[in-house]
Coordinates of C-alpha atoms in Angstrom, one line a residue:
Chain A
M405 CA 107.7 -131.9 14.8
S406 CA 104.2 -133.1 15.7
K407 CA 101.7 -130.9 17.3
T408 CA 98.1 -131.6 17.9
I409 CA 95.5 -129.3 16.2
T410 CA 94.4 -127.8 19.6
E411 CA 98.2 -126.7 20.0
L412 CA 98.2 -125.4 16.7
E413 CA 95.3 -123.4 17.2
E414 CA 96.3 -122.1 20.3
I415 CA 99.6 -120.9 18.6
A416 CA 97.6 -119.1 16.0
R417 CA 95.3 -117.3 18.6
K418 CA 98.5 -116.1 20.2
C419 CA 99.9 -115.0 16.8
R420 CA 96.6 -113.1 16.5
V421 CA 96.9 -111.3 19.5
E422 CA 100.2 -110.0 18.6
I423 CA 99.3 -109.1 14.7
V424 CA 96.5 -106.9 16.3
K425 CA 99.1 -105.4 18.9
M426 CA 101.3 -104.8 16.4
V427 CA 99.1 -102.9 14.3
H428 CA 97.4 -101.0 17.2
R429 CA 100.8 -99.7 18.4
A430 CA 102.2 -98.9 15.2
Q431 CA 98.8 -97.1 14.3
A432 CA 99.6 -98.7 10.6
G433 CA 100.1 -101.7 8.6
H434 CA 98.0 -104.5 7.2
P435 CA 95.8 -106.7 9.7
G436 CA 93.5 -108.1 7.2
G437 CA 96.0 -110.4 5.1
S438 CA 98.1 -111.0 8.2
L439 CA 94.9 -112.5 9.9
S440 CA 93.8 -114.7 6.8
E441 CA 97.4 -116.1 6.5
I442 CA 98.2 -116.7 10.1
D443 CA 96.8 -120.4 10.3
L444 CA 98.4 -121.5 7.1
L445 CA 101.6 -120.1 8.5
T446 CA 101.4 -121.7 11.8
A447 CA 100.9 -125.1 10.6
L448 CA 103.7 -124.6 8.2
Y449 CA 106.1 -123.4 10.6
A450 CA 105.1 -125.5 13.6
T451 CA 105.1 -128.5 11.6
R452 CA 107.0 -128.6 8.5
M453 CA 109.7 -126.1 7.8
R454 CA 113.0 -127.6 8.2
V455 CA 114.8 -124.6 9.9
K456 CA 116.9 -123.7 12.9
A457 CA 115.7 -120.6 14.9
D458 CA 119.2 -120.5 16.4
E459 CA 120.9 -120.6 13.1
P460 CA 118.8 -118.7 10.7
N461 CA 121.3 -118.4 7.8
W462 CA 121.6 -122.4 7.7
S463 CA 122.2 -122.8 4.4
D464 CA 120.1 -125.9 3.8
R465 CA 117.2 -124.7 5.5
D466 CA 113.8 -124.8 3.8
R467 CA 113.1 -121.3 2.5
F468 CA 109.8 -119.3 2.9
I469 CA 109.1 -116.5 1.1
L470 CA 106.2 -114.5 1.8
S471 CA 105.3 -112.7 -1.7
K472 CA 102.6 -110.7 -0.3
G473 CA 105.1 -109.1 2.0
H474 CA 102.9 -106.4 3.2
A475 CA 101.2 -108.7 5.5
S476 CA 104.2 -108.8 7.5
P477 CA 102.8 -108.9 11.0
G478 CA 101.6 -112.4 10.5
M479 CA 105.3 -113.4 9.5
Y480 CA 106.7 -111.5 12.4
A481 CA 104.3 -113.2 15.0
I482 CA 105.1 -116.9 13.8
L483 CA 108.5 -115.9 13.6
A484 CA 108.8 -114.6 17.2
E485 CA 106.9 -117.7 18.1
M486 CA 109.4 -120.2 16.6
G487 CA 112.3 -118.2 18.3
F488 CA 113.8 -116.3 15.4
I489 CA 113.1 -113.0 16.9
S490 CA 111.9 -112.1 20.6
H491 CA 108.6 -110.8 21.6
E492 CA 110.2 -107.7 22.6
D493 CA 111.4 -107.3 18.8
L494 CA 107.7 -107.1 17.8
K495 CA 107.3 -103.8 19.4
S496 CA 109.9 -102.6 16.5
Y497 CA 107.5 -103.0 14.3
R498 CA 107.5 -100.0 11.9
V499 CA 109.8 -98.1 14.1
L500 CA 112.9 -96.3 13.0
G501 CA 115.8 -99.0 13.3
G502 CA 113.4 -101.9 14.0
V503 CA 114.1 -105.1 12.9
C504 CA 110.4 -105.6 12.1
Q505 CA 110.3 -103.4 8.7
G506 CA 107.2 -102.3 7.5
H507 CA 107.1 -104.9 4.7
V508 CA 109.5 -108.2 5.5
D509 CA 113.0 -107.6 5.0
M510 CA 115.8 -110.3 4.7
K511 CA 118.4 -107.6 5.4
W512 CA 116.7 -106.6 8.5
C513 CA 115.0 -109.5 10.1
P514 CA 116.5 -112.9 10.9
G515 CA 114.2 -115.9 9.6
V516 CA 113.1 -113.8 6.9
D517 CA 114.3 -115.4 3.2
F518 CA 113.0 -112.4 0.8
S519 CA 112.8 -109.0 0.9
A520 CA 109.1 -108.5 -0.4
G521 CA 106.6 -105.7 -0.7
S522 CA 106.6 -105.1 -4.1
L523 CA 103.9 -107.8 -5.4
G524 CA 104.2 -110.3 -7.8
M525 CA 108.1 -110.7 -7.2
G526 CA 108.0 -113.8 -4.4
L527 CA 107.3 -116.8 -6.5
S528 CA 110.1 -115.9 -9.1
F529 CA 112.5 -115.4 -6.2
G530 CA 111.2 -118.9 -4.7
M531 CA 112.0 -120.4 -8.1
G532 CA 115.7 -119.3 -7.8
C533 CA 115.8 -121.1 -4.4
A534 CA 114.3 -124.3 -5.8
S535 CA 116.6 -124.3 -8.7
A536 CA 119.6 -123.8 -6.5
A537 CA 118.6 -126.6 -4.2
R538 CA 118.2 -128.9 -7.2
I539 CA 121.9 -128.0 -8.4
D540 CA 123.1 -128.5 -5.0
K541 CA 121.5 -131.8 -5.1
S542 CA 119.7 -131.0 -1.7
E543 CA 116.6 -131.9 -0.3
R544 CA 115.5 -128.7 0.8
R545 CA 112.1 -126.9 -0.4
A546 CA 111.0 -123.4 -1.2
F547 CA 107.6 -122.5 0.1
V548 CA 105.9 -119.3 -1.2
M549 CA 102.9 -117.6 0.2
I550 CA 101.1 -115.4 -2.5
G551 CA 97.8 -113.1 -2.4
D552 CA 95.0 -113.6 -4.7
G553 CA 95.0 -110.0 -5.7
E554 CA 98.8 -110.6 -6.4
M555 CA 97.8 -113.2 -9.3
Q556 CA 97.0 -109.7 -11.1
E557 CA 100.8 -109.0 -11.6
G558 CA 101.8 -110.6 -14.8
S559 CA 105.2 -111.5 -13.6
V560 CA 103.2 -114.2 -11.2
W561 CA 102.6 -116.3 -14.7
E562 CA 105.8 -115.7 -16.1
A563 CA 107.1 -117.6 -12.9
A564 CA 104.5 -120.1 -13.1
M565 CA 105.1 -121.2 -16.4
A566 CA 108.9 -121.4 -15.8
A567 CA 109.0 -123.4 -12.7
A568 CA 106.5 -126.1 -14.3
H569 CA 108.7 -126.0 -17.4
H570 CA 111.7 -127.1 -15.1
E571 CA 109.4 -129.4 -13.4
L572 CA 110.6 -127.8 -9.9
G573 CA 109.0 -130.5 -7.4
N574 CA 110.6 -128.7 -4.6
L575 CA 108.7 -125.5 -5.3
K576 CA 105.4 -125.4 -3.1
V577 CA 103.2 -122.5 -3.1
I578 CA 100.3 -121.5 -0.6
L579 CA 97.9 -119.0 -2.0
D580 CA 95.9 -117.1 0.4
R581 CA 92.6 -116.6 -1.1
N582 CA 91.3 -114.2 1.1
R583 CA 89.0 -112.2 -1.7
I584 CA 90.1 -108.8 -0.8
Q585 CA 92.8 -106.5 -2.4
N586 CA 93.8 -102.9 -1.3
D587 CA 90.9 -101.0 -2.9
D588 CA 88.1 -103.6 -2.8
F589 CA 86.7 -107.2 -3.3
C590 CA 89.2 -109.0 -6.0
K591 CA 86.0 -109.7 -7.9
E592 CA 85.2 -105.7 -8.1
Q593 CA 88.9 -105.2 -9.2
M594 CA 89.5 -107.8 -11.5
R595 CA 87.8 -111.0 -11.6
M596 CA 90.2 -113.9 -11.9
F597 CA 87.7 -116.7 -13.0
D598 CA 88.5 -120.1 -12.2
I599 CA 91.8 -120.1 -10.5
P600 CA 92.7 -123.5 -9.8
A601 CA 91.7 -124.3 -13.7
K602 CA 94.5 -121.5 -14.5
W603 CA 97.1 -123.2 -12.3
K604 CA 96.3 -126.7 -13.5
A605 CA 96.6 -125.3 -16.9
F606 CA 100.1 -123.9 -16.2
G607 CA 101.3 -127.9 -15.4
W608 CA 100.8 -127.6 -11.5
N609 CA 99.2 -130.2 -9.1
V610 CA 96.9 -128.1 -7.2
K611 CA 94.4 -128.8 -4.0
E612 CA 92.1 -126.6 -2.4
I613 CA 91.5 -126.4 1.4
D614 CA 89.6 -124.3 4.4
G615 CA 92.5 -121.9 5.2
H616 CA 91.0 -121.8 8.8
N617 CA 90.5 -125.3 9.4
M618 CA 93.6 -126.7 11.1
A619 CA 92.8 -130.3 10.1
E620 CA 92.4 -129.3 6.4
I621 CA 95.3 -127.4 6.6
M622 CA 97.5 -130.5 7.8
E623 CA 96.2 -132.4 4.9
G624 CA 96.7 -129.6 2.4
L625 CA 100.5 -129.7 3.6
D626 CA 100.7 -133.6 3.5
F627 CA 99.2 -132.9 -0.3
L628 CA 102.3 -130.6 -1.0
E629 CA 104.9 -132.9 0.5
A630 CA 103.5 -136.3 -1.2
P631 CA 106.1 -137.8 -3.5
E632 CA 103.7 -137.6 -6.3
N633 CA 103.3 -134.3 -6.0
C634 CA 107.3 -133.7 -6.1
Q635 CA 108.0 -134.2 -9.6
G636 CA 106.7 -130.7 -10.5
P637 CA 105.7 -127.7 -8.5
S638 CA 102.1 -127.6 -6.6
I639 CA 99.9 -125.0 -5.1
L640 CA 97.7 -125.2 -2.1
I641 CA 94.8 -122.9 -2.8
A642 CA 93.6 -121.9 0.7
H643 CA 90.2 -120.3 1.2
T644 CA 90.6 -117.7 3.7
I645 CA 88.7 -114.9 5.4
K646 CA 90.3 -111.4 5.4
G647 CA 90.9 -110.3 8.6
G648 CA 89.7 -113.5 10.2
G649 CA 89.3 -114.2 13.8
I650 CA 88.4 -110.4 14.5
S651 CA 84.7 -110.0 14.2
Y652 CA 84.5 -106.4 12.7
M653 CA 87.6 -107.1 10.5
E654 CA 86.1 -110.1 8.7
N655 CA 85.6 -109.6 5.0
N656 CA 86.1 -105.9 5.5
P657 CA 88.0 -104.3 2.9
S658 CA 88.7 -101.2 5.0
F659 CA 90.9 -103.5 7.2
H660 CA 93.1 -104.5 4.4
G661 CA 95.7 -101.7 5.5
A662 CA 94.1 -99.8 8.8
A663 CA 95.0 -100.2 12.4
P664 CA 92.3 -100.6 15.0
N665 CA 91.4 -97.7 17.4
D666 CA 91.6 -98.0 21.0
E667 CA 88.0 -99.4 21.4
Q668 CA 88.5 -101.7 18.6
F669 CA 91.9 -102.9 20.2
H670 CA 89.9 -103.5 23.2
Q671 CA 87.4 -105.4 21.5
A672 CA 89.7 -107.7 19.4
M673 CA 91.8 -108.5 22.5
V674 CA 88.2 -109.7 24.2
E675 CA 87.4 -112.0 21.1
L676 CA 90.9 -113.5 21.2
G677 CA 90.2 -114.4 25.0
E678 CA 93.2 -111.9 26.0
V679 CA 91.0 -109.7 28.5
E680 CA 87.4 -110.2 30.1
A681 CA 84.9 -108.1 28.0
Chain B
M92 CA 145.2 -104.0 -39.7
T93 CA 143.1 -103.3 -36.6
R94 CA 141.4 -106.6 -35.1
M95 CA 137.8 -105.8 -35.1
A96 CA 135.1 -107.6 -32.4
A97 CA 131.9 -107.4 -30.6
T98 CA 132.0 -106.5 -26.7
R99 CA 129.3 -109.4 -26.8
D100 CA 131.8 -111.9 -27.8
G101 CA 133.9 -110.8 -25.0
Y102 CA 131.2 -111.4 -22.5
G103 CA 130.3 -115.1 -24.0
Q104 CA 134.0 -115.7 -23.6
A105 CA 134.2 -114.7 -20.2
L106 CA 131.1 -116.9 -19.0
L107 CA 133.1 -120.0 -20.3
D108 CA 136.5 -118.9 -18.7
L109 CA 134.3 -118.7 -15.4
A110 CA 132.8 -121.9 -15.7
D111 CA 135.4 -123.7 -13.5
N112 CA 133.7 -121.5 -10.6
E113 CA 131.2 -124.0 -9.9
K114 CA 128.7 -121.2 -8.2
V115 CA 128.7 -119.6 -11.7
V116 CA 125.1 -119.9 -13.2
V117 CA 123.9 -118.4 -16.5
L118 CA 120.3 -117.4 -16.9
E119 CA 118.7 -116.5 -20.6
A120 CA 115.7 -115.0 -21.7
D121 CA 115.6 -116.7 -25.2
L122 CA 118.3 -114.4 -26.3
G123 CA 121.4 -116.3 -25.2
K124 CA 122.4 -116.8 -29.0
S125 CA 122.5 -112.9 -29.3
T126 CA 124.2 -112.0 -25.7
K127 CA 126.4 -115.1 -26.2
S128 CA 125.7 -116.9 -23.1
L129 CA 124.7 -119.6 -25.6
H130 CA 128.4 -121.1 -25.4
F131 CA 127.8 -121.7 -21.7
R132 CA 124.6 -123.0 -22.0
K133 CA 125.9 -125.7 -24.5
A134 CA 129.0 -126.7 -22.3
Y135 CA 127.0 -126.4 -18.9
P136 CA 123.2 -127.1 -19.4
D137 CA 122.7 -127.9 -15.9
R138 CA 123.9 -124.6 -14.9
T139 CA 121.9 -122.6 -17.0
I140 CA 118.2 -122.0 -16.6
S141 CA 116.2 -120.5 -19.5
C142 CA 113.5 -118.1 -18.3
G143 CA 111.5 -118.0 -21.9
I144 CA 110.7 -114.8 -22.8
G145 CA 110.3 -113.5 -19.4
E146 CA 112.8 -110.8 -17.9
Q147 CA 111.2 -109.9 -15.2
N148 CA 111.0 -113.7 -13.6
M149 CA 114.7 -114.0 -15.0
L150 CA 115.9 -111.2 -12.6
L151 CA 114.4 -112.5 -9.6
V152 CA 115.2 -116.3 -10.1
G153 CA 118.9 -114.7 -10.3
A154 CA 118.2 -113.1 -7.1
G155 CA 116.8 -116.5 -5.5
L156 CA 120.1 -118.2 -6.7
A157 CA 122.3 -115.6 -5.3
A158 CA 120.5 -115.8 -1.8
S159 CA 121.2 -119.3 -2.1
G160 CA 125.0 -118.9 -2.5
Y161 CA 125.2 -118.7 -6.2
I162 CA 126.8 -116.3 -8.6
P163 CA 124.2 -115.7 -11.3
F164 CA 124.9 -114.1 -15.0
A165 CA 121.6 -113.1 -16.5
S166 CA 121.4 -111.4 -19.8
T167 CA 119.2 -109.9 -22.6
F168 CA 118.9 -107.1 -25.0
A169 CA 119.4 -103.9 -22.8
I170 CA 116.4 -102.4 -23.9
F171 CA 114.4 -105.6 -22.1
T172 CA 116.5 -105.2 -19.0
E173 CA 114.6 -102.2 -18.4
R174 CA 111.5 -104.0 -18.4
A175 CA 112.7 -105.7 -15.1
F176 CA 113.8 -102.6 -13.6
E177 CA 111.4 -102.7 -10.4
Q178 CA 112.6 -106.6 -10.2
M179 CA 116.5 -105.4 -10.2
R180 CA 115.6 -102.3 -7.6
N181 CA 113.8 -104.2 -5.3
G182 CA 114.6 -107.9 -5.8
V183 CA 118.2 -107.7 -6.6
A184 CA 119.9 -104.0 -5.7
R185 CA 117.6 -103.6 -2.4
P186 CA 118.8 -106.6 -0.4
N187 CA 122.3 -106.5 -2.3
L188 CA 122.4 -109.8 -4.1
A189 CA 125.3 -110.1 -6.5
V190 CA 123.2 -110.7 -9.7
H191 CA 125.2 -109.7 -12.7
L192 CA 122.9 -108.4 -15.3
C193 CA 124.3 -107.7 -18.9
G194 CA 122.2 -106.0 -21.7
S195 CA 123.6 -106.5 -25.1
H196 CA 122.5 -104.5 -28.2
G197 CA 122.8 -101.2 -26.3
G198 CA 122.6 -97.8 -27.7
T199 CA 121.8 -96.7 -31.2
H200 CA 124.5 -98.4 -32.8
T201 CA 122.6 -101.4 -32.6
G202 CA 121.3 -100.4 -36.1
T203 CA 118.7 -101.3 -38.3
D204 CA 116.0 -102.8 -35.6
G205 CA 115.2 -99.3 -35.0
S206 CA 114.3 -97.2 -32.0
S207 CA 112.2 -100.2 -30.2
A208 CA 115.7 -102.1 -29.7
Q209 CA 118.0 -99.1 -29.1
S210 CA 118.5 -98.7 -25.5
I211 CA 119.3 -95.1 -24.6
E212 CA 118.4 -95.1 -21.1
D213 CA 120.0 -98.3 -19.6
L214 CA 122.8 -96.8 -18.1
A215 CA 120.9 -93.9 -16.5
V216 CA 118.4 -96.1 -14.8
F217 CA 120.5 -98.6 -13.3
R218 CA 122.9 -96.0 -12.2
T219 CA 120.4 -94.6 -9.8
L220 CA 120.3 -97.9 -8.0
P221 CA 122.4 -98.1 -4.7
N222 CA 124.4 -101.1 -4.5
V223 CA 124.8 -101.5 -8.3
V224 CA 128.0 -101.1 -10.5
V225 CA 127.3 -100.1 -14.0
M226 CA 130.1 -100.7 -16.5
H227 CA 129.9 -100.1 -20.6
P228 CA 133.3 -101.5 -22.0
C229 CA 134.4 -100.7 -25.2
D230 CA 136.1 -103.9 -26.8
D231 CA 135.8 -107.6 -26.2
V232 CA 139.1 -108.0 -24.2
S233 CA 138.0 -105.4 -21.9
T234 CA 134.5 -107.0 -21.5
R235 CA 136.1 -110.5 -20.6
A236 CA 138.3 -108.8 -18.2
L237 CA 135.5 -107.1 -16.4
T238 CA 133.1 -110.0 -16.4
M239 CA 136.0 -112.3 -15.1
Q240 CA 136.2 -109.9 -12.1
L241 CA 132.5 -110.1 -11.3
P242 CA 132.4 -113.3 -8.9
G243 CA 134.5 -111.0 -6.7
L244 CA 132.4 -108.1 -6.5
G245 CA 130.0 -109.1 -4.1
K246 CA 127.2 -107.0 -5.2
P247 CA 125.0 -106.7 -8.3
S248 CA 126.0 -105.1 -11.5
Y249 CA 125.0 -103.8 -15.1
M250 CA 126.9 -104.3 -17.8
R251 CA 126.1 -103.1 -21.3
T252 CA 127.4 -104.7 -24.4
A253 CA 127.0 -103.8 -28.0
R254 CA 125.9 -105.8 -30.9
N255 CA 128.2 -104.7 -33.6
K256 CA 132.0 -104.9 -33.9
T257 CA 134.3 -102.0 -33.3
P258 CA 138.1 -101.9 -33.2
V259 CA 140.0 -104.0 -30.5
L260 CA 141.9 -101.8 -28.1
Y261 CA 143.7 -103.9 -25.3
D262 CA 144.8 -107.0 -27.1
G263 CA 147.6 -107.8 -24.7
R264 CA 146.7 -105.1 -22.2
E265 CA 143.7 -106.9 -20.4
D266 CA 145.9 -106.6 -17.0
E267 CA 145.1 -102.8 -17.1
I268 CA 141.5 -103.2 -17.0
Q269 CA 139.9 -103.0 -13.3
I270 CA 136.4 -102.3 -12.2
G271 CA 136.3 -98.8 -11.1
K272 CA 139.3 -97.5 -12.6
G273 CA 139.3 -95.6 -15.9
V274 CA 142.2 -96.1 -18.5
V275 CA 144.1 -93.3 -20.0
L276 CA 144.2 -94.4 -23.9
R277 CA 145.8 -91.3 -25.2
E278 CA 148.0 -88.6 -23.2
G279 CA 147.2 -84.9 -24.2
Y280 CA 147.2 -81.4 -22.3
D281 CA 144.9 -79.4 -23.9
V282 CA 141.3 -81.2 -23.5
A283 CA 140.3 -84.7 -21.9
I284 CA 137.9 -86.8 -23.6
I285 CA 136.2 -89.2 -21.5
S286 CA 134.2 -92.1 -23.0
C287 CA 132.7 -95.3 -22.8
G288 CA 131.5 -98.3 -25.2
V289 CA 131.5 -98.0 -28.9
L290 CA 132.5 -94.3 -28.7
V291 CA 135.9 -94.9 -27.1
S292 CA 137.1 -95.6 -30.7
E293 CA 135.2 -92.8 -32.0
S294 CA 137.2 -90.5 -29.3
L295 CA 140.1 -91.7 -30.3
K296 CA 139.6 -90.8 -34.0
A297 CA 138.5 -87.3 -32.8
A298 CA 141.8 -86.9 -30.8
E299 CA 143.8 -87.7 -34.0
A300 CA 142.0 -85.3 -36.0
L301 CA 142.5 -82.7 -33.2
A302 CA 146.0 -83.4 -33.3
E303 CA 146.5 -82.6 -36.9
E304 CA 145.0 -79.1 -35.6
G305 CA 147.7 -78.8 -33.0
I306 CA 145.4 -79.6 -30.2
N307 CA 146.6 -82.6 -27.8
A308 CA 143.5 -84.7 -26.3
T309 CA 143.8 -87.2 -23.6
V310 CA 141.3 -89.8 -24.2
V311 CA 139.8 -92.1 -21.5
D312 CA 138.1 -95.2 -21.5
M313 CA 135.4 -94.9 -18.4
H314 CA 134.4 -98.4 -18.6
T315 CA 132.9 -98.0 -15.2
L316 CA 130.4 -95.5 -14.8
K317 CA 129.4 -96.3 -11.4
P318 CA 131.3 -96.0 -9.2
I319 CA 132.8 -93.2 -11.3
D320 CA 136.6 -92.7 -10.9
G321 CA 136.8 -89.4 -9.2
E322 CA 140.7 -89.8 -8.5
L323 CA 141.2 -89.7 -12.2
I324 CA 138.8 -86.9 -13.3
D325 CA 140.5 -84.9 -10.6
S326 CA 143.9 -85.5 -12.6
L327 CA 142.2 -84.9 -16.0
V328 CA 140.8 -81.4 -14.6
A329 CA 144.1 -80.6 -13.2
Q330 CA 146.0 -81.6 -16.6
C331 CA 143.7 -80.5 -19.2
G332 CA 141.2 -78.1 -17.7
A333 CA 138.4 -78.7 -20.4
L334 CA 136.3 -82.0 -20.4
V335 CA 134.2 -83.8 -22.7
T336 CA 131.8 -87.0 -22.5
A337 CA 131.1 -88.9 -25.1
E338 CA 128.5 -91.7 -25.2
D339 CA 125.9 -93.7 -27.2
H340 CA 123.3 -92.9 -24.4
N341 CA 120.8 -90.3 -23.9
V342 CA 123.0 -87.2 -22.8
I343 CA 120.6 -87.3 -19.9
G344 CA 122.0 -89.4 -17.0
G345 CA 124.6 -91.4 -18.4
L346 CA 128.5 -90.7 -18.5
G347 CA 128.2 -87.1 -19.2
S348 CA 126.0 -87.1 -16.0
A349 CA 128.2 -89.0 -13.8
V350 CA 131.1 -86.7 -14.6
A351 CA 129.3 -83.3 -14.3
E352 CA 127.7 -84.5 -10.9
Y353 CA 131.3 -85.4 -9.9
I354 CA 133.1 -81.9 -11.0
V355 CA 130.4 -79.7 -9.8
S356 CA 131.5 -80.9 -6.2
N357 CA 135.1 -81.3 -7.0
S358 CA 137.7 -80.2 -9.0
F359 CA 135.7 -78.1 -11.6
A360 CA 136.5 -77.6 -15.5
P361 CA 134.3 -76.7 -18.5
L362 CA 132.4 -79.9 -19.7
E363 CA 130.9 -80.4 -23.0
M364 CA 128.6 -83.7 -23.6
V365 CA 128.5 -85.5 -26.5
G366 CA 125.2 -88.0 -26.4
V367 CA 122.1 -88.7 -27.8
P368 CA 120.1 -85.5 -27.9
D369 CA 117.2 -86.9 -25.9
R370 CA 115.6 -88.3 -28.8
F371 CA 114.6 -91.7 -30.0
G372 CA 116.2 -93.6 -32.8
E373 CA 115.7 -95.0 -36.2
S374 CA 116.6 -97.7 -38.5
G375 CA 120.2 -97.0 -40.1
Q376 CA 123.7 -98.7 -39.9
A377 CA 125.3 -98.3 -36.8
D378 CA 127.8 -96.0 -38.5
E379 CA 124.7 -94.1 -40.0
M380 CA 123.3 -93.7 -36.5
L381 CA 126.2 -92.4 -34.8
E382 CA 126.1 -89.5 -37.7
V383 CA 122.4 -89.0 -37.3
M384 CA 122.6 -89.0 -33.4
G385 CA 125.9 -86.2 -33.8
I386 CA 127.9 -88.4 -31.6
S387 CA 130.7 -89.5 -34.0
A388 CA 134.4 -88.6 -34.2
P389 CA 133.8 -85.1 -35.8
Y390 CA 131.0 -84.1 -33.1
I391 CA 133.4 -85.2 -30.2
A392 CA 136.3 -83.1 -32.0
N393 CA 133.9 -80.1 -32.2
A394 CA 133.0 -80.4 -28.6
A395 CA 136.7 -80.8 -27.5
K396 CA 137.3 -77.4 -29.3
E397 CA 134.0 -75.8 -27.7
A398 CA 135.4 -76.9 -24.0
I399 CA 138.7 -75.4 -24.6
S400 CA 137.4 -72.2 -26.1
R401 CA 135.3 -72.2 -22.4
K402 CA 138.6 -72.7 -20.3

């Protein structure tokens, strides 16, 4: 599963194109959080996840739980890139009967391990997957991506406390710290103060990285997999940019859950190198 | 002398009985001593996961285990299962993961802890969830029998058990218990009393009192509220022509509602619903609470006469 940084960046670029296409086609959805998470998802799926695209329900696979399940275009884009679904399937995003439901759904889409969409649930589910792996004496891991606004849900901290208590070293969290939630910037909605200190205080191994720097992401994933960090749960706090990669979406709360118009879509394709200006 | 036992003890025994199935795991939220999962925990600590006082987390840990091939049994007080309703809805029922949730200490019968602990809504709220089977057995034998059938269910379930002891009705009759099938405990032709949980024995008492007045009542233990046994209800309507439901639960949304929903679209008969009259409880002994709420045997008997008068 070795890939060069340049190769990973190209996969992420292609995924960004698909994300913008999906949201533009549906004229609905969540581009901001999909673009902030996509470099992380790319590195994780292309270099770490022990999964089989031709056997998505392989029982001993690593699990990936996108707890911020509304950021589904990012998930669908990487699943298509990895061969779990086809690029044609991406056209079913938010369409009746489509495998690409509005929020990721394990009953609809191959490769999706958890039906998300309600915030604050994925970490608990990941704890269940990690506990099952432990009882099975399996080496499989549970990776969970959560959002920063999502940490305002109290249930996240129920799970954080329980996972550390049970020393679930096979539970790995990636925090997409994009600083924006539905209504506004997180700091305006609910200040979260010292996030790394909070997780450390809950008994987790913590590392911070730039979530758009592929070399740093690889170091961060190394940290999650390091034997010394497999005695208890670990979290990678990835500082990202909401809407990252599309100039007019970057750090713009209005693109949390809004689609680009035709003109904006064209501009995005230009910025991503898909078409000439 | 009738043996007395609490349904929660039947649940605890069933978990032990199921332990040979290596896929059975138990989840607790600091109430294992009360819900009776503690016996399993002591014998099988490696297959028991303490979630602390965190019901929301517990339900979804169960979902993750179920998605990984395990058969999780999670329990807490009935009232606290409601705290995790959306986890049950979105994380368990929606993906149809076979997590089995048990809410003990249900109903006003729970007694002196008072209204904060007396769940009168649990059956209603879980009944609204697609895929979820809802049960409320009346004695330890049937609780054990129903729990033993859950690993084969293949879908999520909610079972309410009770804190306090009630008469045991099924000693030696556990083979009659089947999820989704009501049991006729007494046969009569004037009125059918359909009941669940702690009010089944009250319904039998009511039937005895009615018999002294020359009224013959059928009594049914409808331990499964969802799916409701429509076939049995059809036969009760045909046989008796008047129905009463009796439950230690808000009269809105529970067994009475399930029966009413069925008969309005199928075979129709007058129905009187005995249940908690849309109010909260208070501290009191179990038998006192049934009186205060107007759901004890005499109230059931009166409702039976009312139903008959409406034939």
